[in-house]
């Protein structure tokens, strides 16, 4: 069985810059000897959902803007860099980049956190279409949608780290 430090070191970044999710998962005894994608994901998600609204908002705010300032500066986490590159967000035209920048700013102003979408399997056009649709949501709808996307991102990250379901 992994020690607390080993568990947090390995899974503390699954929820972007939010190691408290892994810390509480370990401390609450959710993890046994068998570490599978489903077992770890279910445990981490239970802790994420039990977190206070302010803590969950903090997790959302820890995510980078898509094709945003951190991407340009090369300051994304390795996971975020790979995810955004896989969707082609590192190869936007100047016009596409301007549209993402405009939507990022409007979205953050309206909702108070960045637009979050699990980009695996999507391309820039899919993401842009979702962005343009979701910006019309209410804050409650979008908070719920963003949390579901964070949970999906966590699942996708765990699938690269652990054996089968």
PDB file of N, CA and C in Angstrom, residues 44-92:
ATOM      1  N   UNK A  44     -11.669   9.788  -5.361  1.00  0.00           N
ATOM      2  CA  UNK A  44     -11.315  11.200  -5.532  1.00  0.00           C
ATOM      3  C   UNK A  44     -12.560  12.053  -5.799  1.00  0.00           C
ATOM      4  N   UNK A  45     -13.459  11.565  -6.639  1.00  0.00           N
ATOM      5  CA  UNK A  45     -14.673  12.314  -6.970  1.00  0.00           C
ATOM      6  C   UNK A  45     -15.555  12.485  -5.725  1.00  0.00           C
ATOM      7  N   UNK A  46     -15.644  11.457  -4.884  1.00  0.00           N
ATOM      8  CA  UNK A  46     -16.437  11.571  -3.663  1.00  0.00           C
ATOM      9  C   UNK A  46     -15.913  12.711  -2.789  1.00  0.00           C
ATOM     10  N   UNK A  47     -14.601  12.812  -2.682  1.00  0.00           N
ATOM     11  CA  UNK A  47     -14.004  13.893  -1.878  1.00  0.00           C
ATOM     12  C   UNK A  47     -14.230  15.243  -2.544  1.00  0.00           C
ATOM     13  N   UNK A  48     -14.050  15.307  -3.851  1.00  0.00           N
ATOM     14  CA  UNK A  48     -14.283  16.559  -4.589  1.00  0.00           C
ATOM     15  C   UNK A  48     -15.714  17.033  -4.385  1.00  0.00           C
ATOM     16  N   UNK A  49     -16.673  16.138  -4.515  1.00  0.00           N
ATOM     17  CA  UNK A  49     -18.082  16.516  -4.364  1.00  0.00           C
ATOM     18  C   UNK A  49     -18.433  16.908  -2.937  1.00  0.00           C
ATOM     19  N   UNK A  50     -17.717  16.339  -1.959  1.00  0.00           N
ATOM     20  CA  UNK A  50     -17.971  16.666  -0.552  1.00  0.00           C
ATOM     21  C   UNK A  50     -17.293  17.964  -0.126  1.00  0.00           C
ATOM     22  N   UNK A  51     -16.401  18.481  -0.945  1.00  0.00           N
ATOM     23  CA  UNK A  51     -15.703  19.736  -0.615  1.00  0.00           C
ATOM     24  C   UNK A  51     -16.708  20.889  -0.574  1.00  0.00           C
ATOM     25  N   UNK A  52     -16.342  21.923   0.113  1.00  0.00           N
ATOM     26  CA  UNK A  52     -17.220  23.090   0.199  1.00  0.00           C
ATOM     27  C   UNK A  52     -17.351  23.750  -1.176  1.00  0.00           C
ATOM     28  N   UNK A  53     -18.424  24.508  -1.396  1.00  0.00           N
ATOM     29  CA  UNK A  53     -18.550  25.215  -2.675  1.00  0.00           C
ATOM     30  C   UNK A  53     -17.336  26.094  -2.982  1.00  0.00           C
ATOM     31  N   UNK A  54     -16.757  26.708  -1.949  1.00  0.00           N
ATOM     32  CA  UNK A  54     -15.579  27.563  -2.154  1.00  0.00           C
ATOM     33  C   UNK A  54     -14.378  26.731  -2.602  1.00  0.00           C
ATOM     34  N   UNK A  55     -14.221  25.547  -2.003  1.00  0.00           N
ATOM     35  CA  UNK A  55     -13.105  24.679  -2.405  1.00  0.00           C
ATOM     36  C   UNK A  55     -13.294  24.175  -3.834  1.00  0.00           C
ATOM     37  N   UNK A  56     -14.524  23.794  -4.184  1.00  0.00           N
ATOM     38  CA  UNK A  56     -14.776  23.333  -5.553  1.00  0.00           C
ATOM     39  C   UNK A  56     -14.542  24.473  -6.543  1.00  0.00           C
ATOM     40  N   UNK A  57     -14.951  25.683  -6.178  1.00  0.00           N
ATOM     41  CA  UNK A  57     -14.673  26.843  -7.026  1.00  0.00           C
ATOM     42  C   UNK A  57     -13.164  27.026  -7.186  1.00  0.00           C
ATOM     43  N   UNK A  58     -12.425  26.810  -6.119  1.00  0.00           N
ATOM     44  CA  UNK A  58     -10.960  26.901  -6.187  1.00  0.00           C
ATOM     45  C   UNK A  58     -10.370  25.895  -7.162  1.00  0.00           C
ATOM     46  N   UNK A  59     -10.937  24.688  -7.191  1.00  0.00           N
ATOM     47  CA  UNK A  59     -10.477  23.673  -8.146  1.00  0.00           C
ATOM     48  C   UNK A  59     -10.757  24.156  -9.569  1.00  0.00           C
ATOM     49  N   UNK A  60     -11.945  24.698  -9.791  1.00  0.00           N
ATOM     50  CA  UNK A  60     -12.269  25.217 -11.124  1.00  0.00           C
ATOM     51  C   UNK A  60     -11.314  26.336 -11.504  1.00  0.00           C
ATOM     52  N   UNK A  61     -11.058  27.227 -10.578  1.00  0.00           N
ATOM     53  CA  UNK A  61     -10.176  28.372 -10.858  1.00  0.00           C
ATOM     54  C   UNK A  61      -8.727  27.951 -11.054  1.00  0.00           C
ATOM     55  N   UNK A  62      -8.361  26.763 -10.596  1.00  0.00           N
ATOM     56  CA  UNK A  62      -6.984  26.279 -10.775  1.00  0.00           C
ATOM     57  C   UNK A  62      -6.715  25.845 -12.210  1.00  0.00           C
ATOM     58  N   UNK A  63      -7.776  25.651 -12.989  1.00  0.00           N
ATOM     59  CA  UNK A  63      -7.606  25.243 -14.389  1.00  0.00           C
ATOM     60  C   UNK A  63      -7.188  26.438 -15.240  1.00  0.00           C
ATOM     61  N   UNK A  64      -6.334  26.192 -16.220  1.00  0.00           N
ATOM     62  CA  UNK A  64      -5.890  27.284 -17.097  1.00  0.00           C
ATOM     63  C   UNK A  64      -6.936  27.608 -18.158  1.00  0.00           C
ATOM     64  N   UNK A  65      -6.873  28.827 -18.666  1.00  0.00           N
ATOM     65  CA  UNK A  65      -7.680  29.176 -19.837  1.00  0.00           C
ATOM     66  C   UNK A  65      -7.221  28.302 -20.996  1.00  0.00           C
ATOM     67  N   UNK A  66      -8.150  27.931 -21.854  1.00  0.00           N
ATOM     68  CA  UNK A  66      -7.781  27.180 -23.050  1.00  0.00           C
ATOM     69  C   UNK A  66      -7.076  28.113 -24.026  1.00  0.00           C
ATOM     70  N   UNK A  67      -5.914  27.684 -24.476  1.00  0.00           N
ATOM     71  CA  UNK A  67      -5.107  28.480 -25.410  1.00  0.00           C
ATOM     72  C   UNK A  67      -4.847  29.875 -24.862  1.00  0.00           C
ATOM     73  N   UNK A  68      -4.711  29.966 -23.558  1.00  0.00           N
ATOM     74  CA  UNK A  68      -4.570  31.269 -22.907  1.00  0.00           C
ATOM     75  C   UNK A  68      -3.144  31.656 -22.582  1.00  0.00           C
ATOM     76  N   UNK A  69      -3.032  32.608 -21.699  1.00  0.00           N
ATOM     77  CA  UNK A  69      -1.764  33.217 -21.320  1.00  0.00           C
ATOM     78  C   UNK A  69      -0.736  32.187 -20.841  1.00  0.00           C
ATOM     79  N   UNK A  70      -1.159  31.236 -19.997  1.00  0.00           N
ATOM     80  CA  UNK A  70      -0.212  30.238 -19.490  1.00  0.00           C
ATOM     81  C   UNK A  70       0.322  29.342 -20.599  1.00  0.00           C
ATOM     82  N   UNK A  71      -0.535  29.017 -21.555  1.00  0.00           N
ATOM     83  CA  UNK A  71      -0.101  28.190 -22.685  1.00  0.00           C
ATOM     84  C   UNK A  71       0.952  28.930 -23.498  1.00  0.00           C
ATOM     85  N   UNK A  72       0.713  30.195 -23.738  1.00  0.00           N
ATOM     86  CA  UNK A  72       1.654  31.002 -24.518  1.00  0.00           C
ATOM     87  C   UNK A  72       2.985  31.130 -23.795  1.00  0.00           C
ATOM     88  N   UNK A  73       2.917  31.291 -22.477  1.00  0.00           N
ATOM     89  CA  UNK A  73       4.133  31.450 -21.682  1.00  0.00           C
ATOM     90  C   UNK A  73       4.812  30.112 -21.382  1.00  0.00           C
ATOM     91  N   UNK A  74       4.189  29.008 -21.784  1.00  0.00           N
ATOM     92  CA  UNK A  74       4.762  27.694 -21.524  1.00  0.00           C
ATOM     93  C   UNK A  74       4.673  27.285 -20.071  1.00  0.00           C
ATOM     94  N   UNK A  75       3.654  27.779 -19.349  1.00  0.00           N
ATOM     95  CA  UNK A  75       3.552  27.534 -17.919  1.00  0.00           C
ATOM     96  C   UNK A  75       2.408  26.588 -17.532  1.00  0.00           C
ATOM     97  N   UNK A  76       1.919  25.810 -18.486  1.00  0.00           N
ATOM     98  CA  UNK A  76       0.883  24.824 -18.171  1.00  0.00           C
ATOM     99  C   UNK A  76       1.506  23.633 -17.463  1.00  0.00           C
ATOM    100  N   UNK A  77       0.694  22.913 -16.682  1.00  0.00           N
ATOM    101  CA  UNK A  77       1.170  21.640 -16.157  1.00  0.00           C
ATOM    102  C   UNK A  77       1.395  20.710 -17.345  1.00  0.00           C
ATOM    103  N   UNK A  78       2.193  19.671 -17.148  1.00  0.00           N
ATOM    104  CA  UNK A  78       2.449  18.720 -18.238  1.00  0.00           C
ATOM    105  C   UNK A  78       1.151  18.127 -18.757  1.00  0.00           C
ATOM    106  N   UNK A  79       0.243  17.774 -17.846  1.00  0.00           N
ATOM    107  CA  UNK A  79      -1.034  17.196 -18.264  1.00  0.00           C
ATOM    108  C   UNK A  79      -1.813  18.180 -19.125  1.00  0.00           C
ATOM    109  N   UNK A  80      -1.933  19.421 -18.669  1.00  0.00           N
ATOM    110  CA  UNK A  80      -2.692  20.423 -19.428  1.00  0.00           C
ATOM    111  C   UNK A  80      -2.051  20.693 -20.784  1.00  0.00           C
ATOM    112  N   UNK A  81      -0.723  20.741 -20.803  1.00  0.00           N
ATOM    113  CA  UNK A  81      -0.014  20.976 -22.070  1.00  0.00           C
ATOM    114  C   UNK A  81      -0.326  19.872 -23.073  1.00  0.00           C
ATOM    115  N   UNK A  82      -0.232  18.613 -22.630  1.00  0.00           N
ATOM    116  CA  UNK A  82      -0.514  17.479 -23.518  1.00  0.00           C
ATOM    117  C   UNK A  82      -1.971  17.496 -23.977  1.00  0.00           C
ATOM    118  N   UNK A  83      -2.885  17.782 -23.050  1.00  0.00           N
ATOM    119  CA  UNK A  83      -4.309  17.776 -23.380  1.00  0.00           C
ATOM    120  C   UNK A  83      -4.640  18.857 -24.412  1.00  0.00           C
ATOM    121  N   UNK A  84      -4.133  20.065 -24.185  1.00  0.00           N
ATOM    122  CA  UNK A  84      -4.426  21.153 -25.120  1.00  0.00           C
ATOM    123  C   UNK A  84      -3.754  20.915 -26.475  1.00  0.00           C
ATOM    124  N   UNK A  85      -2.532  20.405 -26.463  1.00  0.00           N
ATOM    125  CA  UNK A  85      -1.844  20.125 -27.727  1.00  0.00           C
ATOM    126  C   UNK A  85      -2.575  19.032 -28.498  1.00  0.00           C
ATOM    127  N   UNK A  86      -3.082  18.027 -27.794  1.00  0.00           N
ATOM    128  CA  UNK A  86      -3.806  16.947 -28.439  1.00  0.00           C
ATOM    129  C   UNK A  86      -5.048  17.422 -29.177  1.00  0.00           C
ATOM    130  N   UNK A  87      -5.611  18.537 -28.710  1.00  0.00           N
ATOM    131  CA  UNK A  87      -6.800  19.106 -29.353  1.00  0.00           C
ATOM    132  C   UNK A  87      -6.439  20.167 -30.387  1.00  0.00           C
ATOM    133  N   UNK A  88      -5.139  20.398 -30.579  1.00  0.00           N
ATOM    134  CA  UNK A  88      -4.705  21.373 -31.574  1.00  0.00           C
ATOM    135  C   UNK A  88      -4.717  22.810 -31.088  1.00  0.00           C
ATOM    136  N   UNK A  89      -4.864  23.009 -29.780  1.00  0.00           N
ATOM    137  CA  UNK A  89      -4.935  24.382 -29.270  1.00  0.00           C
ATOM    138  C   UNK A  89      -3.581  25.081 -29.249  1.00  0.00           C
ATOM    139  N   UNK A  90      -2.528  24.330 -29.495  1.00  0.00           N
ATOM    140  CA  UNK A  90      -1.199  24.934 -29.582  1.00  0.00           C
ATOM    141  C   UNK A  90      -0.866  25.348 -31.019  1.00  0.00           C
ATOM    142  N   UNK A  91      -1.822  25.154 -31.931  1.00  0.00           N
ATOM    143  CA  UNK A  91      -1.590  25.469 -33.336  1.00  0.00           C
ATOM    144  C   UNK A  91      -2.714  26.338 -33.908  1.00  0.00           C
ATOM    145  N   UNK A  92      -3.213  27.266 -33.131  1.00  0.00           N
ATOM    146  CA  UNK A  92      -4.298  28.134 -33.588  1.00  0.00           C
ATOM    147  C   UNK A  92      -3.774  29.234 -34.495  1.00  0.00           C
TER     148      UNK A  92
END
